[in-house]
XYZ file of C-alpha atoms in Angstrom:
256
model
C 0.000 0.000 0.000
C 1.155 3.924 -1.100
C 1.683 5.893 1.714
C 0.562 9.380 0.558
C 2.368 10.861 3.719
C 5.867 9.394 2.226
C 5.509 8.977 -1.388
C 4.805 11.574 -3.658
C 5.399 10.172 -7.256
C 6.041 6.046 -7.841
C 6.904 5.067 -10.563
C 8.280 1.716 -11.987
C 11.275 1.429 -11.336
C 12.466 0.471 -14.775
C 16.673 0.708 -16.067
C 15.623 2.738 -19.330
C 14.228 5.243 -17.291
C 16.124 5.406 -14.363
C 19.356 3.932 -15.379
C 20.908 7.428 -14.603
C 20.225 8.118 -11.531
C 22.318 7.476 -8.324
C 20.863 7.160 -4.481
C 22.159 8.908 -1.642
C 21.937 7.132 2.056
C 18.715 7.823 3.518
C 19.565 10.179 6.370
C 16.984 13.556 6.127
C 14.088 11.375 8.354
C 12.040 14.943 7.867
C 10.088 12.894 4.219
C 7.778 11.077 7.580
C 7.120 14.197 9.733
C 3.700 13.678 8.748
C 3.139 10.349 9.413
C 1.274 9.551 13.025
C 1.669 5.984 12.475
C 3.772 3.867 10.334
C 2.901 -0.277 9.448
C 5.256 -2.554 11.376
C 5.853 -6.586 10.531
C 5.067 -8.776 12.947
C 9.179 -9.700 13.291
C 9.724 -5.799 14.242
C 7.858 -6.112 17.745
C 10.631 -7.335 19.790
C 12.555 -3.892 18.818
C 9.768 -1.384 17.932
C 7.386 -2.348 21.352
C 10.652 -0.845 23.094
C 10.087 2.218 22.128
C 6.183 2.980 20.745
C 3.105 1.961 21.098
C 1.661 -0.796 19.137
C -1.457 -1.023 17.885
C -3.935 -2.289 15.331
C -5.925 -1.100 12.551
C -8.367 -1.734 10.123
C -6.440 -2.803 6.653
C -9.199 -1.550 4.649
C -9.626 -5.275 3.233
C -12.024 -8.254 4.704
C -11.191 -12.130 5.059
C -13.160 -15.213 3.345
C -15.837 -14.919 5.875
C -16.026 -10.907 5.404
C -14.220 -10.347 8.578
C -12.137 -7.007 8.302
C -8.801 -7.625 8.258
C -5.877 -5.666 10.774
C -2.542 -4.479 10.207
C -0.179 -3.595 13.262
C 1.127 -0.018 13.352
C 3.607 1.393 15.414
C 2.017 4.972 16.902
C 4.271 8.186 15.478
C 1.968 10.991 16.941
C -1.723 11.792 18.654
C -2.664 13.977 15.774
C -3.372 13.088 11.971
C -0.255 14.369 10.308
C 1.931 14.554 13.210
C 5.077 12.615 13.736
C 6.643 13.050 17.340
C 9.392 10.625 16.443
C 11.065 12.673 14.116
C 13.166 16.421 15.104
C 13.913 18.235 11.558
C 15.817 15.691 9.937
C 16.567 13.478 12.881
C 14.856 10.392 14.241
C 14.331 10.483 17.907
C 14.015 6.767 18.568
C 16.638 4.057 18.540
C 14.478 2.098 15.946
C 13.254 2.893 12.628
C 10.564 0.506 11.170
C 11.502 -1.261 8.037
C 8.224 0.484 6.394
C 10.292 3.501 6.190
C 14.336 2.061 6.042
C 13.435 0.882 2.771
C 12.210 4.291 1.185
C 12.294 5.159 -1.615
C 11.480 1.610 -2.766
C 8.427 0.276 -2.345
C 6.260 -3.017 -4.209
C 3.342 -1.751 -5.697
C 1.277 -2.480 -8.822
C 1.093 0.718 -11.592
C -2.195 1.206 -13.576
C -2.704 -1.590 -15.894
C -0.481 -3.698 -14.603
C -1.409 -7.286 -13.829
C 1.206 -8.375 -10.891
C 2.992 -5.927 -8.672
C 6.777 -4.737 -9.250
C 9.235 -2.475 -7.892
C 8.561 0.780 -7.032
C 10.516 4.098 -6.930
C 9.590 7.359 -5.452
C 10.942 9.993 -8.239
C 10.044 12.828 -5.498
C 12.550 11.884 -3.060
C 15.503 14.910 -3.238
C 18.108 11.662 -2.385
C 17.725 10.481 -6.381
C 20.366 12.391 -8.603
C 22.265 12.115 -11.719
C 25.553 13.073 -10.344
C 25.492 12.239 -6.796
C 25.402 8.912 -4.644
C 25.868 5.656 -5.931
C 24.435 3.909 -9.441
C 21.098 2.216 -9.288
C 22.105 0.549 -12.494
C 25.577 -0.766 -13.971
C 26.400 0.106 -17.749
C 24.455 -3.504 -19.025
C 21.425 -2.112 -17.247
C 21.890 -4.848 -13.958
C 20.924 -3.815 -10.610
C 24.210 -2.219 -9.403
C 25.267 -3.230 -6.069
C 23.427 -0.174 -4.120
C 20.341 -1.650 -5.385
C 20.779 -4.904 -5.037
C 21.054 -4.160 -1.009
C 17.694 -2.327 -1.535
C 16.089 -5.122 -3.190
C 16.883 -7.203 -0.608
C 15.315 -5.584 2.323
C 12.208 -4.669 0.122
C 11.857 -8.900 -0.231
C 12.417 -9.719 3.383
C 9.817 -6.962 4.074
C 7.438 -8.491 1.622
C 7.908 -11.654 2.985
C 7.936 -10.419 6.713
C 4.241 -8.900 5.379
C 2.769 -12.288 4.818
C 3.593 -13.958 7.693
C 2.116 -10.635 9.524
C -0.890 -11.435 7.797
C -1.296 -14.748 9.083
C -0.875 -13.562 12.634
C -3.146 -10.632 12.085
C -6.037 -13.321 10.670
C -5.697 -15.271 13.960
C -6.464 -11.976 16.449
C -9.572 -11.729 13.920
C -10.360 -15.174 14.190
C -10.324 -15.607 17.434
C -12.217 -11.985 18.126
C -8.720 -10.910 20.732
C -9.531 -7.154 19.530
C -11.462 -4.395 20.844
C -11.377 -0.699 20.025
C -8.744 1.578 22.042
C -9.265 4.847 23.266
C -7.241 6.944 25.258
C -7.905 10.020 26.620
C -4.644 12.557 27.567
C -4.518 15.975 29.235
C -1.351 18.251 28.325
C 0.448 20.393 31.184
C -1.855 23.441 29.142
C -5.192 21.898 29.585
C -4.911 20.850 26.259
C -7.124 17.404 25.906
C -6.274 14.582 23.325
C -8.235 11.824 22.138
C -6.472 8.879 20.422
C -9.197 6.425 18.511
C -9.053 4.464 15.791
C -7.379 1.980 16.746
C -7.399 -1.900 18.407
C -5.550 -3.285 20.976
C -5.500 -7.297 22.489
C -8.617 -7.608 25.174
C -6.549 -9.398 27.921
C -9.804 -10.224 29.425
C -10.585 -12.629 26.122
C -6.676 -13.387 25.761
C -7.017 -15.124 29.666
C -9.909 -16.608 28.878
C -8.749 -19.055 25.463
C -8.681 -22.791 26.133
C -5.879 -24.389 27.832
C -5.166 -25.817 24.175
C -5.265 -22.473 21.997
C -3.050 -21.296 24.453
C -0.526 -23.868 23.866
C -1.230 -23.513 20.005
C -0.321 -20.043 20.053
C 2.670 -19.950 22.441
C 4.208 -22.691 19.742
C 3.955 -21.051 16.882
C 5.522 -17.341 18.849
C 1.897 -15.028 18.216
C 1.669 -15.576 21.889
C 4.531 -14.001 22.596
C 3.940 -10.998 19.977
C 0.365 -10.453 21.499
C 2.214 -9.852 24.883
C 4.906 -7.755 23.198
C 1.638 -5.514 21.810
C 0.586 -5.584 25.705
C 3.746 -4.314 27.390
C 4.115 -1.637 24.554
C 1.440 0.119 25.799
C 3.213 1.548 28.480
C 5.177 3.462 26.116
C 1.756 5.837 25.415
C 2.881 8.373 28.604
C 6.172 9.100 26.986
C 4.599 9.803 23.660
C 1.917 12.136 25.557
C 5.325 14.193 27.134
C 6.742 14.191 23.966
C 3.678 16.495 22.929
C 3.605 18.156 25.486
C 7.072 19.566 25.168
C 6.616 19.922 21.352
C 3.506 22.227 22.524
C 5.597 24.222 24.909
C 8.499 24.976 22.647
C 5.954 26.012 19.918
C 4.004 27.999 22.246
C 7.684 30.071 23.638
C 8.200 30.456 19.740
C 4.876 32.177 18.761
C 5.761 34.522 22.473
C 8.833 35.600 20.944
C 10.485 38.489 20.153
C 8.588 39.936 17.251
């Protein structure tokens, strides 16, 4: 899926048309300051529940038995638009989900097409003719930059399916119910975050003895708990905003 917060203008990434251009290291993390929540594969949770919260959301898509499907999300900001994580062109948090580390690449299907391909976001100021390293060697093969690209865009694919399949069993088994969380800034200022899911412990405590079992074998056990602990990281995303607020308040008191 396009992210219309991070890419402006995909395009096929295709060695006729591109076979020019060189790619800088990702390292202006300013392209997501308006993302307030970013997908997150299932293997991500051990690193990302360290530091946000993670959550659930519709994927926009149902299951066989029209069920709608979830996606987990890691939580950027309280406010459509807003990303706390990210300070001009730095990233405040140890980890950065694989959704964005693999920018400006993405797999995505053009118009017309019949099976998905390669992606490249044209928009992105890293993409030059003169500066960086090739995308493409002289024969039009992926040069070695690219190649490295390539390969984190499959394991994320492939990290996406088996998200899927842990995402289908929450729904299956009915673990989710809708979150919201109410937050009051040093200012007065009140916050409202909805939209999103979350694990009922209640129902997780309450599976059979054998489901249990079932899903502490197979490791979504384990990730649901992972989800759980995460929460606790909503307080320092609240201070977070809260400081943002202050220092943008003192800035509009300013000198004139």
């Amino acid at each position: 899926m396009i992210h219309s917060a991070l890419y402006r203008a995909p395009e096929l990434l295709d060695p006729q048309r591109h076979g020019a251009l060189r790619i800088s290291a990702l390292q202006d993390w300013s392209i997501t300051r308006h993302m307030h929540a970013v997908y997150l594969a299932a293997t991500e949770l051990p690193q990302a529940a360290l530091e946000y919260p993670v959550l659930f959301v519709h994927s926009g898509e149902r299951d066989a038995a029209g069920r709608a499907t979830v996606s987990p999300i890691a939580l950027l900001g309280l406010a459509q638009g807003e990303n706390l994580c990210v300070e001009g062109t730095r990233w405040l948090a140890r980890y950065v989900p694989a959704f964005i580390r693999r920018y400006p690449f993405l797999t995505g299907r053009a118009a017309g097409d019949a099976a998905p391909g390669v992606m490249l976001d044209t928009a992105w100021s890293g993409l030059s003719p003169t500066e960086g390293e090739p995308l493409f060697d002289a024969q039009g093969r992926p040069a070695p930059a690219l190649q490295q690209h390539l390969a984190l865009l499959e394991r994320f694919e492939a990290e996406a399916q088996r998200t899927r399949s842990f995402c289908a069993k929450l729904v299956e088994l009915e673990l989710l119910r809708p979150m919201q969380a109410d937050a009051t800034l040093p200012d007065g200022q009140t916050l409202t975050v909805e939209g999103f899911k979350l694990v009922d412990e209640d129902k997780l405590r309450a599976l059979p003895e054998p489901t249990v079992i079932e899903l502490h074998r197979n490791g979504m056990l384990m990730l649901m708990n992972l989800h759980i602990a995460s929460l606790a990281n909503m307080p320092a995303l609240i201070e977070r905003k809260a400081r943002r607020e202050l220092k943008r308040r003192g800035a509009s008191d300013g000198p004139q």
